[in-house]
């Protein structure tokens, strides 16, 4: 979509504690009452029509993993589980 529209992509990571995590493929998170939450973002990232899709996918996956890990580290540092 970013390639077609020219819109930048923003990578977001979300972590809450305490929470329930579903055993589904997407590991849905359900915050429990009075949970702490953290949202971390990185970007914008742009893609040109001629960019290598495999390289972009690898790079974007790494950035998404990094923001998710950062969110989890911050919620843990804030007194989470």
Backbone as CSV, one residue per row, in Angstrom:
resi,resn,N_x,N_y,N_z,CA_x,CA_y,CA_z,C_x,C_y,C_z
1,UNK,0.834,-1.184,0.000,0.000,0.000,0.000,0.882,1.252,0.000
2,UNK,1.946,1.229,0.798,2.843,2.390,0.839,3.468,2.638,-0.530
3,UNK,3.793,1.586,-1.229,4.408,1.732,-2.554,3.404,2.326,-3.550
4,UNK,2.177,1.870,-3.501,1.165,2.327,-4.453,0.750,3.772,-4.184
5,UNK,0.537,4.097,-2.913,0.024,5.425,-2.569,1.114,6.468,-2.367
6,UNK,2.338,6.032,-2.081,3.407,6.966,-1.758,3.356,7.440,-0.313
7,UNK,2.409,6.914,0.464,2.277,7.291,1.878,3.370,6.611,2.699
8,UNK,3.874,7.281,3.716,4.884,6.655,4.573,4.253,5.622,5.499
9,UNK,5.075,4.692,5.950,4.645,3.690,6.925,5.175,4.089,8.296
10,UNK,4.377,3.854,9.314,4.768,4.084,10.698,4.707,2.735,11.405
11,UNK,5.754,2.386,12.141,5.815,1.119,12.858,5.424,1.356,14.311
12,UNK,4.476,0.582,14.821,3.977,0.765,16.187,4.136,-0.515,16.987
13,UNK,4.572,-0.370,18.224,4.636,-1.478,19.172,3.785,-1.124,20.376
14,UNK,3.045,-2.081,20.892,2.145,-1.871,22.023,2.375,-2.968,23.040
15,UNK,2.489,-2.572,24.306,2.634,-3.554,25.386,1.823,-3.077,26.580
16,UNK,1.192,-4.008,27.288,0.465,-3.711,28.512,0.815,-4.748,29.558
17,UNK,0.655,-4.341,30.819,0.908,-5.274,31.912,0.109,-4.820,33.128
18,UNK,-0.608,-5.705,33.747,-0.817,-7.105,33.392,-1.817,-7.245,32.248
19,UNK,-1.744,-8.396,31.569,-2.638,-8.625,30.440,-2.840,-10.126,30.238
20,UNK,-3.843,-10.437,29.458,-4.060,-11.802,28.992,-3.633,-11.841,27.536
21,UNK,-2.984,-12.913,27.133,-2.550,-13.051,25.747,-3.237,-14.272,25.156
22,UNK,-3.959,-14.058,24.074,-4.671,-15.145,23.409,-3.682,-16.080,22.725
23,UNK,-4.060,-17.310,22.591,-3.212,-18.297,21.921,-3.416,-18.319,20.418
24,UNK,-4.018,-17.274,19.874,-4.297,-17.218,18.444,-3.041,-16.850,17.657
25,UNK,-3.149,-16.894,16.348,-2.007,-16.606,15.483,-1.482,-15.190,15.663
26,UNK,-2.345,-14.255,16.050,-1.910,-12.863,16.181,-1.543,-12.478,17.605
27,UNK,-1.654,-13.419,18.539,-1.287,-13.202,19.944,-1.976,-11.964,20.520
28,UNK,-3.275,-11.883,20.307,-4.072,-10.752,20.783,-3.830,-10.513,22.268
29,UNK,-3.676,-9.234,22.628,-3.434,-8.839,24.011,-4.698,-8.181,24.565
30,UNK,-5.116,-8.627,25.741,-6.270,-8.041,26.419,-5.778,-7.478,27.749
31,UNK,-5.708,-6.148,27.877,-5.237,-5.551,29.129,-6.210,-5.853,30.268
32,UNK,-5.678,-6.113,31.431,-6.505,-6.317,32.617,-6.791,-4.957,33.261
33,UNK,-7.793,-4.890,34.120,-8.094,-3.605,34.773,-6.857,-3.022,35.471
34,UNK,-6.696,-1.716,35.346,-5.608,-0.947,35.948,-4.235,-1.292,35.369
35,UNK,-4.219,-1.852,34.181,-2.955,-2.191,33.526,-2.231,-0.927,33.078
36,UNK,-0.909,-1.032,33.010,-0.095,0.030,32.436,0.098,-0.304,30.961
37,UNK,0.182,0.724,30.145,0.373,0.493,28.716,1.417,1.417,28.138
38,UNK,2.075,0.942,27.106,3.098,1.713,26.415,2.900,1.532,24.908
39,UNK,2.974,2.636,24.179,2.973,2.600,22.721,4.267,3.256,22.252
40,UNK,4.983,2.577,21.375,6.233,3.084,20.820,6.083,3.087,19.307
41,UNK,6.583,4.150,18.657,6.516,4.184,17.210,7.846,4.576,16.626
42,UNK,8.020,4.222,15.360,9.230,4.536,14.607,8.791,4.852,13.174
43,UNK,9.438,5.790,12.586,9.107,6.112,11.207,9.233,7.598,11.001
44,UNK,8.844,8.075,9.909,8.199,7.369,8.810,9.201,6.622,7.940
45,UNK,8.705,5.606,7.277,9.508,4.840,6.330,8.846,4.973,4.956
46,UNK,9.654,5.257,3.974,9.144,5.443,2.610,9.641,4.303,1.731
47,UNK,8.868,3.979,0.739,9.272,2.967,-0.234,9.005,3.531,-1.626
48,UNK,9.974,3.353,-2.493,9.834,3.805,-3.875,9.395,2.631,-4.745
49,UNK,8.840,2.934,-5.882,8.335,1.885,-6.771,9.417,0.908,-7.196
50,UNK,10.662,1.343,-7.293,11.739,0.469,-7.737,12.480,-0.254,-6.626
51,UNK,12.115,-0.040,-5.365,12.824,-0.669,-4.250,12.632,-2.183,-4.241
52,UNK,13.664,-2.879,-3.783,13.632,-4.344,-3.687,12.665,-4.768,-2.584
53,UNK,11.651,-5.530,-2.938,10.615,-5.937,-1.985,11.173,-6.820,-0.872
54,UNK,12.043,-7.752,-1.207,12.596,-8.654,-0.185,13.438,-7.889,0.833
55,UNK,14.270,-6.978,0.369,15.101,-6.190,1.285,14.234,-5.294,2.156
56,UNK,13.215,-4.690,1.551,12.313,-3.819,2.305,11.571,-4.620,3.373
57,UNK,11.100,-5.802,3.018,10.374,-6.640,3.963,11.250,-7.015,5.146
58,UNK,12.482,-7.374,4.887,13.418,-7.726,5.958,13.685,-6.527,6.863
59,UNK,13.931,-5.378,6.262,14.219,-4.172,7.037,13.003,-3.737,7.863
60,UNK,11.837,-3.745,7.269,10.633,-3.321,7.971,10.264,-4.297,9.079
61,UNK,10.476,-5.598,8.862,10.213,-6.590,9.913,11.132,-6.350,11.104
62,UNK,12.390,-6.025,10.841,13.341,-5.749,11.917,12.930,-4.501,12.698
63,UNK,12.473,-3.474,12.006,12.048,-2.246,12.682,10.794,-2.491,13.519
64,UNK,9.873,-3.274,12.997,8.658,-3.582,13.745,8.970,-4.405,14.987
65,UNK,9.852,-5.372,14.862,10.277,-6.168,16.014,10.965,-5.284,17.054
66,UNK,11.773,-4.353,16.610,12.492,-3.465,17.530,11.536,-2.580,18.325
67,UNK,10.512,-2.014,17.672,9.585,-1.165,18.419,8.745,-1.988,19.384
68,UNK,8.404,-3.222,19.013,7.642,-4.066,19.930,8.480,-4.431,21.153
69,UNK,9.727,-4.786,20.940,10.613,-5.119,22.070,10.838,-3.905,22.968
70,UNK,10.949,-2.734,22.375,11.132,-1.505,23.163,9.902,-1.232,24.020
71,UNK,8.711,-1.419,23.453,7.474,-1.231,24.218,7.412,-2.215,25.380
72,UNK,7.754,-3.466,25.138,7.734,-4.474,26.201,8.750,-4.144,27.287
73,UNK,9.937,-3.666,26.903,10.952,-3.293,27.888,10.488,-2.114,28.733
74,UNK,9.850,-1.136,28.114,9.373,0.026,28.856,8.252,-0.322,29.816
75,UNK,7.324,-1.163,29.419,6.240,-1.525,30.320,6.781,-2.375,31.467
76,UNK,7.774,-3.196,31.217,8.400,-3.977,32.291,9.141,-3.056,33.261
77,UNK,9.829,-2.041,32.732,10.569,-1.109,33.571,9.631,-0.236,34.407
78,UNK,8.400,-0.078,33.948,7.420,0.757,34.669,6.718,-0.024,35.784
79,UNK,7.159,-1.235,36.036,6.570,-2.004,37.140,5.629,-3.091,36.693
80,UNK,5.712,-3.457,35.418,4.861,-4.539,34.911,5.391,-5.887,35.276
81,UNK,4.729,-6.897,34.770,5.120,-8.274,35.058,6.211,-8.735,34.134
